[in-house]
Amino acid sequence: NRLDPDRGPIDSFLQEVADYSLVVIDEAHNLRNSGAQRSGAVDRVITAGGSKRVVLLTATPVNNSLTDLETLVKYFIRDDARFAALGIPSIREYIKQAQAMDPANLTPEHLFDLMDQVAVRRTRKFVKEHYANELIRGADGKLTTLKFPQPKVRRIDYDLDDDGLALIDAMVYALDDPTDPHTPRAWEERSRDPQRLMLARYLSSMYTLDHDLQEYQITNAGLLRSGLLKRLESSPQALHASLQNMIASHESFLEALGQGVVLKGEALSEWVSSDSDDLDAFVAEFDNDEKIESVDGYHLTELQGDVESDIALLCELRDLAQVVIEGVEPKVKQLIEELTTIAAAAQRVDPRGLSHADRRKVIVFSAFTDTIIPIYDAVVEAIEAAPAGSPLAEYRARIAPPIMGSYAKTHERGATGGVDQGGRASTIAGFAPATAGPRNAKGEPAAKDEFDILFTTDVLSEGVNLQQAGQMINYDLPWNPMRIVQRHGRVDRIGSKHDYVHLGLFFPAERLDALLDLEARLEAKLALADAAVGAGNVLPGRGPGHEVNLTDDQVVDEFEKLLDAGGSSASLSGEEYRRRLSSAFNMDPLLKADILSLPYGSGSGFVNPVVNGNGYVFCIKIGKSPKPWFRYVPVDDDWSLRHNDDGHPLISSDTLLSLRVADPQNASADRWLPDEVYDHAFDAWEVARDSVYNVWQELTDPNA
């Protein structure tokens, strides 16, 4: 608030910080929009007075696009050519080149050289390996051994009743399309089926006389289809609310058509994701936009007819959702059974002396406010009705008010959450006073332990320490595994007293394949549209393809591996390699002396178990420059050079790729360097040498 001109003396504050030499910004990803008022205010602080060092703290430097990364880097590196001597003439162009790549082919290798200069990234795996048994000072001020709890994942399958199955079947059919939906013929065929959603209200450019299809409308429609699919799986209440919003939007659109104008709306904001409340907020505000056109440029009869057909189908689908809402929902029953099981297990004596209350604490996550509120109500009702002495009754009067994001203000219901920051902090402290609450002068928790169950959306998926709890339930199908990793990080943290932290993942016992297949088809069709009209990243918040195969029987094992790795198996900095080298030198000073005295041209060989194919890695020194230059030259089975279609030898300048290929994975790996491999190394060296020389010439001589 000190940076808000309406709330504080910003001029005096800027004078105060002018003498500061260090600025630390927590949750820095919130500054990724350089045009936002908040970002401008922070920039004024950084530039006030003399030069300052800037430290950004964030677990997610890239949220929507690589432009986020460029924006964050600019807060502490103003010179675009800062790393020219390291092979990056322009930071902007370096990021732009990576941004232009097919997301399916973009890997950490393409950003390594920049990230290694600007980021300190020590993953969970890194900390476990290199800081084992280290002592750190905890929140209570006492020294404690550094360790992580072990993640344990369980799959929670729930059945669907006949009404639920009917709703899923109708929705999947309405959203699906076996043809390319953006050609006139396919569009005409689709419009003949009243059970298929046209989304004509959001794809009005399909009906222009010149058929000038607007890219942003394809994106909007794709997000809406994906969003409806995810709400369908989450809860009938979430789906019902979205359908009702869309019906109102369609009716406004139809009314405008009757007045001779077409409401065009605008593109979804870049931060909108199809699996969050943001999409509902967009739909609710869509008709407030003033962009309109005359109906004279449109095939009015066809547009009007398809909108009317969509309204009828949306109403039908909404009514099906209402039928499910009025019944006994199997998914909610399964959630209550899970809570009962957790409470029963917590009643048993813990050999480490962990309290019953801490072991029954559980966080229930859903992406949607319209899911959180009804399941909160249902669980409260079930707990109140539980017989005295039953495990579920242990939770009586111990359920925290649910916590939602900013969109929840449209759903405000007093004690059910909202956007009151003070109330939110109080609720969090009441749930986890030992790790998330304030402390008194003695370092003891000052807040009272009030709650054992916390319902929340992703507003609490970052920035809070809830490791007093050891249980988390993900109520929605895990469409985006990285989001689950982020949520799980609230309890899977250093300082947890739990040996194991448990993650429950809800899966429908039936129709899972239908849901996943439809999502895959939506992405594939939008990718085709992107190739044709340049629609960009059409499904924000979701990368190309699943990071965990949700249809695989080994899904639990895959998620445990993902969580144990901290959400990434790839290092985005050289920390891992530098630490391993440093540790080896410290353990054996003679080894360090031997390596530093190696003559130029030294080399060896081994079989790398994680690399397919043959190749050579070169670490090259240029004159007195301290920078090592890496090149990887892949070769054929007979160790001869491989060539591209133009006849040029294949070579990679990606530093991280070279480091991975040159990593034997095991300190005791056998040396393997037959004469044939040695002889061909000189051919590969010529390719690597020429590559580095050419780049060096370009960097040192702009006219080269």
XYZ file of C-alpha atoms in Angstrom:
704
model
C 0.000 0.000 0.000
C 3.002 2.299 0.418
C 3.229 2.263 -3.363
C -0.405 3.294 -3.829
C -0.658 7.100 -4.234
C -4.178 7.018 -2.786
C -3.133 5.249 0.417
C 0.286 6.478 1.446
C 2.921 9.200 1.054
C 4.662 7.652 -1.931
C 6.981 10.627 -2.473
C 8.398 10.412 1.035
C 8.679 6.655 0.663
C 10.628 7.038 -2.591
C 12.981 9.451 -0.844
C 13.436 6.909 1.926
C 14.305 4.036 -0.420
C 16.631 6.202 -2.501
C 19.440 5.314 -0.097
C 18.714 1.585 -0.135
C 21.194 -0.656 -1.934
C 19.130 -3.867 -2.032
C 15.509 -4.492 -3.035
C 13.975 -7.920 -2.362
C 10.666 -8.713 -4.095
C 8.744 -11.774 -2.930
C 6.237 -13.555 -5.220
C 7.815 -11.587 -8.058
C 5.749 -13.345 -10.744
C 2.942 -10.950 -9.785
C 4.991 -8.238 -11.529
C 5.103 -10.057 -14.870
C 2.788 -7.494 -16.516
C 5.093 -4.562 -17.184
C 2.152 -2.299 -17.968
C 0.380 -2.822 -14.647
C 0.290 0.011 -12.116
C 1.887 -2.217 -9.470
C 4.837 -2.988 -11.744
C 5.357 0.679 -12.506
C 5.356 1.547 -8.809
C 7.951 -1.125 -8.027
C 10.082 0.098 -10.914
C 10.038 3.593 -9.408
C 11.340 2.168 -6.151
C 14.156 0.331 -7.927
C 15.245 3.377 -9.921
C 14.936 5.861 -7.037
C 18.312 7.224 -5.951
C 21.476 5.290 -6.667
C 21.829 1.920 -8.345
C 20.439 -1.038 -6.437
C 20.802 -4.777 -6.404
C 17.492 -6.534 -6.963
C 16.522 -10.024 -5.819
C 13.314 -11.582 -7.143
C 11.793 -14.545 -5.299
C 9.409 -16.743 -7.270
C 8.738 -20.398 -7.907
C 7.040 -19.677 -11.250
C 8.922 -17.048 -13.298
C 6.944 -18.081 -16.390
C 3.164 -18.271 -16.033
C 1.704 -17.533 -19.449
C 4.521 -16.934 -21.897
C 8.266 -16.353 -21.981
C 7.519 -12.640 -22.104
C 6.992 -12.983 -18.345
C 10.645 -13.939 -18.004
C 11.828 -10.982 -20.059
C 9.789 -8.595 -17.899
C 11.187 -9.973 -14.641
C 14.784 -9.939 -15.861
C 14.447 -6.253 -16.765
C 13.900 -5.347 -13.127
C 17.539 -6.067 -12.372
C 19.254 -6.074 -15.786
C 18.628 -2.904 -17.772
C 21.286 -3.533 -20.419
C 19.858 -5.813 -23.108
C 23.404 -6.719 -24.225
C 24.653 -7.527 -20.717
C 25.534 -11.127 -21.617
C 26.915 -10.523 -25.112
C 30.302 -11.896 -24.080
C 28.561 -15.115 -23.036
C 26.953 -15.696 -26.411
C 23.701 -13.773 -25.810
C 23.959 -10.526 -27.823
C 20.403 -9.517 -26.886
C 18.352 -10.851 -23.971
C 15.171 -9.807 -25.738
C 16.065 -11.607 -28.967
C 17.239 -14.674 -27.041
C 13.861 -14.991 -25.311
C 12.007 -14.056 -28.497
C 13.678 -16.911 -30.386
C 12.636 -19.378 -27.690
C 9.109 -17.936 -27.662
C 8.838 -18.480 -31.422
C 9.531 -22.194 -31.098
C 6.836 -24.833 -31.138
C 5.945 -25.245 -27.422
C 6.086 -29.003 -27.892
C 9.764 -28.693 -28.813
C 10.743 -26.014 -26.291
C 12.904 -27.518 -23.555
C 15.052 -26.134 -20.709
C 18.089 -26.390 -22.996
C 16.850 -23.403 -24.991
C 16.936 -21.064 -21.974
C 19.803 -22.516 -19.991
C 22.527 -20.003 -20.884
C 20.373 -17.079 -19.734
C 18.846 -18.771 -16.689
C 22.250 -19.913 -15.491
C 23.293 -16.258 -15.298
C 20.195 -14.813 -13.634
C 18.652 -17.598 -11.535
C 19.536 -19.567 -8.433
C 17.356 -22.655 -8.603
C 17.846 -25.381 -6.074
C 15.230 -28.048 -6.476
C 13.937 -30.376 -3.811
C 16.152 -33.125 -5.272
C 19.187 -30.828 -5.142
C 18.588 -29.880 -1.499
C 18.048 -33.499 -0.449
C 21.270 -34.613 -2.108
C 23.593 -31.776 -1.147
C 22.226 -30.543 2.180
C 21.357 -33.831 3.853
C 21.365 -33.599 7.673
C 22.172 -29.879 7.611
C 20.720 -27.816 10.459
C 18.476 -24.838 9.784
C 16.592 -22.513 12.091
C 12.861 -23.124 12.066
C 9.962 -20.726 12.573
C 10.235 -21.286 16.329
C 13.849 -20.139 16.315
C 15.212 -23.600 17.100
C 17.715 -25.541 15.013
C 16.219 -28.516 13.240
C 17.517 -31.089 10.789
C 16.773 -30.210 7.196
C 14.515 -32.835 5.677
C 11.484 -33.188 3.460
C 8.538 -35.466 4.158
C 7.916 -38.298 1.712
C 4.938 -37.733 -0.633
C 2.347 -40.529 -0.745
C -0.257 -40.367 -3.506
C -3.536 -42.251 -3.536
C -6.156 -42.389 -6.238
C -9.735 -41.694 -5.118
C -12.187 -43.232 -7.575
C -15.818 -42.181 -7.425
C -18.817 -43.695 -9.173
C -21.364 -41.812 -11.218
C -25.093 -42.419 -10.934
C -27.387 -42.519 -13.971
C -28.059 -38.774 -13.845
C -24.340 -38.027 -13.675
C -23.599 -40.308 -16.617
C -26.380 -38.705 -18.657
C -24.953 -35.246 -17.975
C -21.417 -36.252 -18.972
C -22.576 -37.971 -22.151
C -24.666 -34.972 -23.203
C -21.912 -32.466 -22.437
C -19.153 -34.425 -24.172
C -21.317 -34.795 -27.277
C -22.253 -31.102 -27.233
C -18.642 -29.953 -26.948
C -17.072 -32.492 -29.290
C -16.744 -32.179 -33.029
C -15.427 -34.978 -35.263
C -14.724 -32.545 -38.103
C -12.690 -29.389 -38.568
C -15.146 -26.866 -37.101
C -13.717 -23.815 -38.831
C -14.540 -24.586 -42.467
C -17.883 -23.406 -43.891
C -19.010 -26.893 -44.939
C -18.213 -28.471 -41.557
C -19.862 -25.512 -39.855
C -23.036 -26.040 -41.860
C -23.097 -29.764 -41.073
C -22.604 -29.116 -37.377
C -25.434 -26.575 -37.276
C -27.877 -29.276 -38.400
C -27.347 -31.191 -35.135
C -29.217 -29.448 -32.278
C -27.215 -31.436 -29.704
C -23.905 -29.845 -30.797
C -22.891 -26.468 -29.375
C -21.982 -23.971 -32.089
C -20.825 -21.232 -29.692
C -21.932 -18.872 -32.444
C -22.176 -16.022 -29.972
C -18.376 -16.211 -29.449
C -17.532 -17.074 -33.086
C -19.529 -14.384 -34.853
C -16.771 -13.843 -37.438
C -17.687 -17.262 -38.896
C -20.869 -15.589 -40.142
C -19.333 -12.555 -41.856
C -20.013 -12.191 -45.553
C -16.295 -12.470 -46.327
C -15.781 -15.272 -43.760
C -12.966 -13.306 -42.094
C -12.396 -15.603 -39.121
C -10.920 -13.759 -36.132
C -8.081 -15.528 -34.337
C -9.073 -14.335 -30.880
C -12.557 -15.761 -31.333
C -11.116 -19.218 -32.003
C -9.145 -18.845 -28.779
C -12.222 -17.728 -26.853
C -14.316 -20.634 -28.101
C -11.553 -23.135 -27.369
C -11.173 -21.867 -23.827
C -14.913 -21.988 -23.261
C -15.178 -25.581 -24.469
C -12.213 -26.618 -22.331
C -13.557 -24.672 -19.379
C -16.983 -26.288 -19.578
C -15.368 -29.715 -19.765
C -13.342 -29.094 -16.609
C -16.326 -27.710 -14.734
C -18.318 -30.753 -15.807
C -15.824 -33.032 -14.064
C -15.405 -30.762 -11.040
C -19.025 -30.483 -9.922
C -22.525 -30.022 -11.352
C -22.725 -26.735 -9.449
C -19.655 -25.323 -11.206
C -21.016 -26.398 -14.582
C -24.491 -25.059 -13.799
C -23.115 -21.623 -12.873
C -21.057 -21.373 -16.067
C -23.940 -22.514 -18.255
C -26.218 -19.946 -16.631
C -23.669 -17.195 -17.315
C -23.404 -18.281 -20.930
C -27.176 -18.371 -21.368
C -27.404 -14.775 -20.149
C -24.579 -13.795 -22.510
C -26.318 -15.452 -25.468
C -29.631 -13.767 -24.669
C -27.950 -10.349 -24.561
C -26.298 -11.114 -27.884
C -29.610 -12.179 -29.426
C -31.304 -9.021 -28.182
C -28.561 -6.910 -29.765
C -29.020 -8.737 -33.082
C -32.657 -7.724 -32.966
C -31.504 -4.118 -32.684
C -29.275 -4.458 -35.748
C -25.853 -4.793 -34.091
C -23.386 -7.606 -33.372
C -21.637 -7.588 -29.979
C -18.067 -8.600 -30.772
C -16.542 -8.707 -27.308
C -12.795 -8.882 -26.914
C -10.050 -11.428 -26.528
C -9.674 -13.295 -23.299
C -6.949 -11.722 -21.169
C -3.651 -13.594 -21.234
C -3.996 -14.595 -17.581
C -7.311 -16.322 -18.080
C -7.121 -20.093 -17.726
C -9.781 -22.600 -18.662
C -9.464 -24.290 -15.273
C -10.013 -21.356 -12.931
C -12.697 -18.870 -11.909
C -11.154 -16.331 -14.314
C -13.144 -17.756 -17.196
C -16.464 -17.217 -15.419
C -15.434 -13.642 -14.690
C -14.690 -13.138 -18.376
C -18.051 -14.520 -19.499
C -19.846 -12.354 -16.952
C -18.113 -9.202 -18.234
C -18.087 -10.125 -21.935
C -21.205 -8.181 -22.838
C -20.020 -4.988 -21.154
C -17.561 -4.436 -23.981
C -18.560 -1.682 -26.381
C -17.176 -3.244 -29.574
C -20.134 -3.549 -31.923
C -20.702 -3.874 -35.654
C -23.705 -3.559 -37.914
C -25.452 -6.792 -38.876
C -25.143 -5.699 -42.517
C -21.783 -7.468 -42.815
C -23.135 -10.793 -41.509
C -25.299 -13.698 -42.596
C -27.883 -12.612 -40.041
C -30.399 -15.439 -40.465
C -27.797 -18.165 -39.959
C -26.171 -16.367 -37.021
C -29.489 -15.749 -35.314
C -30.619 -19.336 -35.836
C -27.437 -20.856 -34.421
C -27.506 -18.583 -31.364
C -31.113 -19.589 -30.683
C -30.159 -23.251 -31.077
C -27.254 -22.792 -28.660
C -29.512 -21.151 -26.084
C -31.924 -24.080 -26.249
C -29.104 -26.604 -25.826
C -27.439 -24.630 -23.025
C -30.748 -24.550 -21.163
C -31.152 -28.295 -21.655
C -27.655 -28.960 -20.329
C -28.210 -26.612 -17.399
C -31.369 -28.507 -16.479
C -29.477 -31.815 -16.593
C -26.910 -30.325 -14.219
C -29.715 -29.197 -11.912
C -31.059 -32.755 -11.744
C -27.653 -33.984 -10.578
C -27.428 -31.165 -8.023
C -30.778 -32.120 -6.524
C -29.722 -35.746 -6.079
C -27.183 -37.325 -3.763
C -23.881 -36.676 -5.481
C -21.557 -39.735 -5.347
C -18.437 -37.573 -5.546
C -19.365 -35.668 -2.394
C -20.164 -38.935 -0.612
C -16.704 -40.209 -1.527
C -15.122 -37.030 -0.156
C -16.912 -37.518 3.163
C -15.697 -41.128 3.274
C -12.131 -39.932 2.692
C -12.396 -37.445 5.546
C -13.773 -40.189 7.783
C -10.833 -42.433 6.910
C -8.331 -39.651 7.639
C -9.952 -38.887 11.005
C -10.005 -42.579 11.957
C -6.324 -43.006 11.095
C -5.463 -39.920 13.164
C -7.050 -41.492 16.256
C -4.342 -44.142 16.350
C -1.254 -43.464 18.440
C 1.624 -41.991 16.460
C 5.031 -43.475 17.370
C 6.671 -40.064 16.893
C 4.195 -38.342 19.169
C 2.534 -36.222 16.471
C -0.825 -34.980 17.752
C -4.174 -36.370 16.623
C -5.222 -32.868 15.526
C -2.212 -32.312 13.259
C -2.605 -35.728 11.641
C -6.256 -35.124 10.770
C -5.697 -31.656 9.313
C -6.585 -31.715 5.620
C -6.720 -29.164 2.811
C -9.319 -29.676 0.064
C -8.476 -27.916 -3.221
C -10.703 -27.188 -6.191
C -10.127 -24.773 -9.047
C -13.654 -23.403 -8.803
C -15.482 -21.327 -6.208
C -18.765 -22.838 -7.396
C -17.421 -26.255 -6.411
C -15.883 -25.244 -3.091
C -19.040 -23.674 -1.655
C -21.431 -26.651 -2.131
C -18.928 -29.308 -1.035
C -18.147 -27.178 2.022
C -21.862 -27.036 2.853
C -22.292 -30.780 2.281
C -19.323 -31.697 4.482
C -20.472 -29.377 7.279
C -23.920 -30.987 7.157
C -22.462 -34.511 7.232
C -20.193 -33.696 10.166
C -23.019 -32.130 12.135
C -25.098 -35.274 11.548
C -22.275 -37.672 12.472
C -22.946 -39.628 15.695
C -20.942 -38.612 18.747
C -17.749 -40.607 19.091
C -17.490 -41.385 15.378
C -14.275 -40.388 13.578
C -16.093 -37.833 11.418
C -17.478 -36.132 14.525
C -13.893 -35.199 15.443
C -14.192 -32.425 12.853
C -17.265 -30.835 14.454
C -16.764 -27.064 14.817
C -13.276 -27.510 13.311
C -14.027 -26.538 9.685
C -12.501 -23.273 8.493
C -14.484 -20.825 6.377
C -13.610 -21.610 2.744
C -11.088 -19.341 1.083
C -11.627 -18.203 -2.488
C -10.051 -15.708 -4.869
C -11.128 -12.290 -6.058
C -13.937 -13.612 -8.256
C -15.557 -14.984 -5.112
C -16.689 -11.440 -4.295
C -19.569 -12.041 -6.688
C -20.522 -15.047 -4.576
C -19.986 -13.431 -1.173
C -21.873 -15.182 1.613
C -20.554 -13.679 4.827
C -18.542 -16.368 6.604
C -17.886 -18.343 3.439
C -14.766 -16.456 2.485
C -14.506 -13.617 0.008
C -11.559 -11.291 -0.392
C -11.087 -9.947 3.143
C -7.311 -10.212 3.531
C -7.400 -9.830 7.306
C -10.032 -12.525 7.668
C -8.135 -14.784 5.294
C -4.914 -14.435 7.299
C -6.824 -15.167 10.500
C -8.352 -18.306 8.970
C -4.978 -19.560 7.740
C -3.414 -18.930 11.150
C -6.295 -20.771 12.820
C -5.714 -23.772 10.571
C -1.922 -23.920 10.841
C -0.830 -21.705 13.758
C 2.509 -23.517 14.109
C 3.626 -22.767 10.543
C 1.427 -19.984 9.128
C 0.503 -17.856 12.131
C 2.237 -15.088 14.083
C 4.547 -15.852 17.003
C 4.999 -14.228 20.387
C 8.242 -12.967 21.892
C 9.168 -16.500 22.959
C 8.817 -17.812 19.418
C 5.621 -19.706 20.253
C 2.499 -19.697 18.034
C 0.301 -16.772 19.026
C -2.827 -17.911 17.158
C -5.283 -20.449 18.530
C -5.546 -23.821 16.755
C -9.169 -23.633 15.580
C -9.566 -25.628 12.358
C -8.767 -29.066 10.941
C -10.379 -28.848 7.467
C -9.677 -26.055 4.998
C -11.526 -25.727 1.674
C -9.833 -23.441 -0.840
C -9.227 -22.594 -4.477
C -5.796 -21.957 -5.982
C -5.595 -18.651 -4.151
C -3.736 -20.684 -1.502
C -1.630 -22.722 -3.922
C 1.332 -20.424 -3.324
C 2.819 -18.200 -0.664
C 1.505 -19.937 2.475
C 3.162 -22.421 4.826
C 0.577 -25.039 5.737
C 2.949 -27.898 6.578
C 1.378 -28.331 10.007
C -1.098 -30.376 7.969
C -0.067 -33.608 6.287
C -3.135 -34.326 4.156
C -4.299 -32.753 0.906
C -7.198 -33.727 -1.356
C -7.467 -32.552 -4.948
C -11.192 -32.594 -5.719
C -10.851 -32.004 -9.471
C -9.316 -34.280 -12.075
C -5.625 -33.261 -12.246
C -5.685 -31.815 -15.770
C -2.509 -29.866 -15.106
C -0.079 -31.925 -13.000
C 2.167 -28.930 -12.347
C -0.708 -27.175 -10.614
C -1.030 -30.190 -8.325
C 2.677 -29.969 -7.553
C 2.226 -26.309 -6.638
C -0.716 -27.076 -4.353
C 1.065 -29.989 -2.732
C 3.961 -27.680 -1.978
C 1.848 -26.058 0.747
C 2.279 -29.141 2.953
C 5.329 -30.789 1.402
C 7.830 -28.362 2.895
C 10.963 -28.214 4.984
C 9.943 -28.032 8.632
C 7.051 -30.476 8.372
C 6.863 -32.816 11.362
C 5.131 -35.442 9.221
C 7.209 -38.327 7.864
C 4.695 -38.650 5.031
C 2.418 -36.102 3.394
C -0.590 -37.577 1.639
C -2.171 -36.433 -1.620
C -5.568 -37.752 -2.666
C -6.520 -37.364 -6.343
C -10.155 -37.712 -7.429
C -10.850 -39.714 -10.594
C -14.204 -40.684 -12.108
C -14.519 -44.469 -12.246
C -16.423 -44.144 -15.537
C -16.112 -41.908 -18.616
C -12.534 -40.874 -17.749
C -11.299 -41.776 -21.224
C -14.115 -39.782 -22.812
C -13.173 -36.676 -20.839
C -9.463 -36.958 -21.558
C -9.964 -37.794 -25.223
C -12.200 -34.769 -25.708
C -9.663 -32.468 -24.077
C -6.957 -33.882 -26.351
C -9.145 -33.300 -29.424
C -9.883 -29.723 -28.372
C -6.181 -29.022 -28.083
C -5.381 -30.715 -31.387
C -8.035 -28.752 -33.289
C -6.919 -25.469 -31.799
C -3.332 -26.301 -32.692
C -4.455 -26.781 -36.309
C -6.260 -23.470 -36.166
C -3.118 -21.879 -34.771
C -1.112 -23.208 -37.700
C -3.675 -21.838 -40.138
C -4.478 -18.416 -38.684
C -1.893 -17.849 -35.949
C -4.141 -18.039 -32.916
C -1.207 -18.252 -30.514
C -1.284 -20.125 -27.223
C -4.907 -21.177 -27.380
C -5.181 -22.969 -24.059
C -3.321 -20.928 -21.425
C -2.394 -22.752 -18.268
C -1.922 -26.055 -20.028
C 1.174 -27.198 -21.867
C 1.271 -29.411 -24.932
C 0.289 -32.862 -23.705
C -0.030 -34.396 -20.276
C 3.033 -34.495 -18.074
C 1.484 -37.492 -16.354
C -0.539 -40.063 -18.268
C -3.858 -39.958 -16.436
C -5.136 -43.122 -18.086
C -2.118 -45.122 -17.009
C -2.558 -47.630 -14.201
C 0.702 -46.313 -12.767
C -0.661 -42.783 -12.306
C -0.023 -42.888 -8.544
C 3.627 -43.829 -9.038
C 4.056 -41.146 -11.686
C 2.633 -38.448 -9.442
C 4.831 -39.531 -6.535
C 7.895 -39.235 -8.774
C 6.741 -35.823 -9.978
C 6.178 -34.583 -6.424
C 9.452 -35.996 -5.170
C 11.297 -34.169 -7.933
C 9.587 -30.939 -6.943
C 7.733 -30.707 -10.221
C 10.705 -30.719 -12.543
C 13.304 -33.218 -13.565
C 15.279 -30.595 -15.458
C 17.754 -28.163 -13.990
C 17.417 -24.605 -15.299
C 20.775 -23.540 -13.893
C 24.239 -24.970 -13.504
C 23.887 -25.297 -9.725
C 23.668 -29.083 -9.873
C 26.820 -29.504 -11.927
C 28.857 -26.900 -10.050
C 27.929 -28.391 -6.690
C 28.843 -31.910 -7.791
C 32.207 -30.710 -9.052
C 32.837 -28.709 -5.877
C 31.919 -31.670 -3.665
C 34.251 -33.962 -5.607
C 37.119 -31.468 -5.281
C 36.522 -31.033 -1.544
C 36.518 -34.786 -0.977
C 39.692 -35.361 -2.975
C 42.132 -32.422 -3.272
C 44.407 -34.523 -5.482
C 41.548 -34.980 -7.954
C 41.196 -31.214 -8.207
C 44.909 -30.823 -8.881
C 44.816 -33.557 -11.509
C 41.863 -32.035 -13.356
C 43.232 -28.499 -13.313
C 46.526 -29.740 -14.732
C 44.963 -31.638 -17.631
C 46.338 -30.474 -20.997
C 44.063 -29.080 -23.695
C 42.685 -31.825 -25.908
C 42.117 -34.258 -23.032
C 39.057 -36.460 -23.305
C 37.417 -39.722 -22.385
C 34.332 -41.761 -23.158
C 31.582 -43.781 -21.512
C 28.158 -45.246 -22.189
C 25.443 -42.821 -21.035
C 22.333 -44.806 -20.004
C 19.949 -41.878 -20.549
C 21.110 -40.853 -24.034
C 19.934 -42.442 -27.257
C 22.525 -42.498 -30.015
C 26.196 -41.611 -30.287
C 27.846 -38.231 -30.005
C 30.759 -36.078 -28.876
C 30.715 -33.238 -26.333
C 33.407 -30.548 -26.435
C 34.225 -28.000 -23.716
C 36.116 -25.237 -25.514
C 38.251 -22.370 -24.214
C 38.878 -19.249 -26.296
C 42.057 -17.355 -25.453
C 41.898 -15.855 -21.975
C 38.104 -15.727 -21.871
C 36.826 -17.419 -18.679
C 33.653 -18.639 -20.400
C 33.602 -22.328 -21.391
C 31.886 -22.960 -24.729
C 30.042 -26.245 -25.122
C 29.133 -28.042 -28.312
C 27.417 -31.388 -28.846
C 28.015 -33.172 -32.162
C 25.644 -36.134 -32.712
C 26.986 -38.887 -34.984
C 25.744 -42.056 -36.679
C 26.130 -45.617 -35.426
C 29.500 -45.864 -37.191
C 30.639 -42.587 -35.510
C 30.616 -40.663 -38.770
C 29.126 -37.161 -38.858
C 25.389 -36.725 -39.317
C 24.117 -34.091 -41.748
C 20.920 -32.100 -42.173
C 18.917 -31.811 -45.392
C 21.218 -29.015 -46.592
C 24.287 -31.196 -46.178
C 25.646 -29.364 -43.128
C 26.945 -31.376 -40.136
C 24.532 -31.526 -37.199
C 25.668 -29.662 -34.083
C 23.997 -28.258 -30.962
C 25.134 -25.191 -29.029
C 22.742 -25.850 -26.121
C 24.874 -25.870 -22.984
C 22.460 -27.904 -20.891
C 22.166 -30.573 -23.585
C 25.961 -30.896 -23.663
C 26.117 -31.173 -19.873
C 23.423 -33.851 -19.809
C 25.053 -35.921 -22.520
C 28.444 -35.615 -20.798
C 26.997 -36.648 -17.417
C 27.906 -40.307 -16.668
C 25.149 -40.410 -13.995
C 27.401 -42.560 -11.824
C 30.823 -41.797 -10.357
C 31.886 -45.390 -10.959
C 30.900 -45.481 -14.645
C 33.328 -47.494 -16.754
C 35.596 -45.700 -19.195
C 34.819 -46.658 -22.806
C 36.804 -45.221 -25.710
C 37.601 -47.676 -28.536
C 40.048 -46.658 -31.254
C 37.225 -46.126 -33.750
C 35.543 -43.616 -31.433
C 38.846 -41.848 -30.776
C 39.701 -41.558 -34.468
C 36.364 -40.003 -35.436
C 36.589 -37.479 -32.587
C 38.841 -35.261 -34.719
C 36.177 -34.911 -37.431
C 33.631 -33.910 -34.804
C 36.138 -31.491 -33.268
C 36.514 -29.597 -36.533
C 32.738 -29.060 -36.650
C 32.614 -27.899 -33.014
C 35.648 -25.623 -33.425
C 34.237 -23.934 -36.527
C 30.878 -23.402 -34.836
C 32.396 -21.658 -31.819
C 34.787 -19.628 -33.979
C 31.965 -18.335 -36.180
C 29.898 -17.244 -33.184
C 32.925 -15.579 -31.604
C 33.574 -13.667 -34.826
C 29.981 -12.423 -34.912
C 30.160 -11.280 -31.294
C 33.478 -9.465 -31.639
C 33.080 -8.097 -35.162
C 29.584 -6.836 -36.065
C 30.630 -6.681 -39.723
C 31.759 -10.324 -39.837
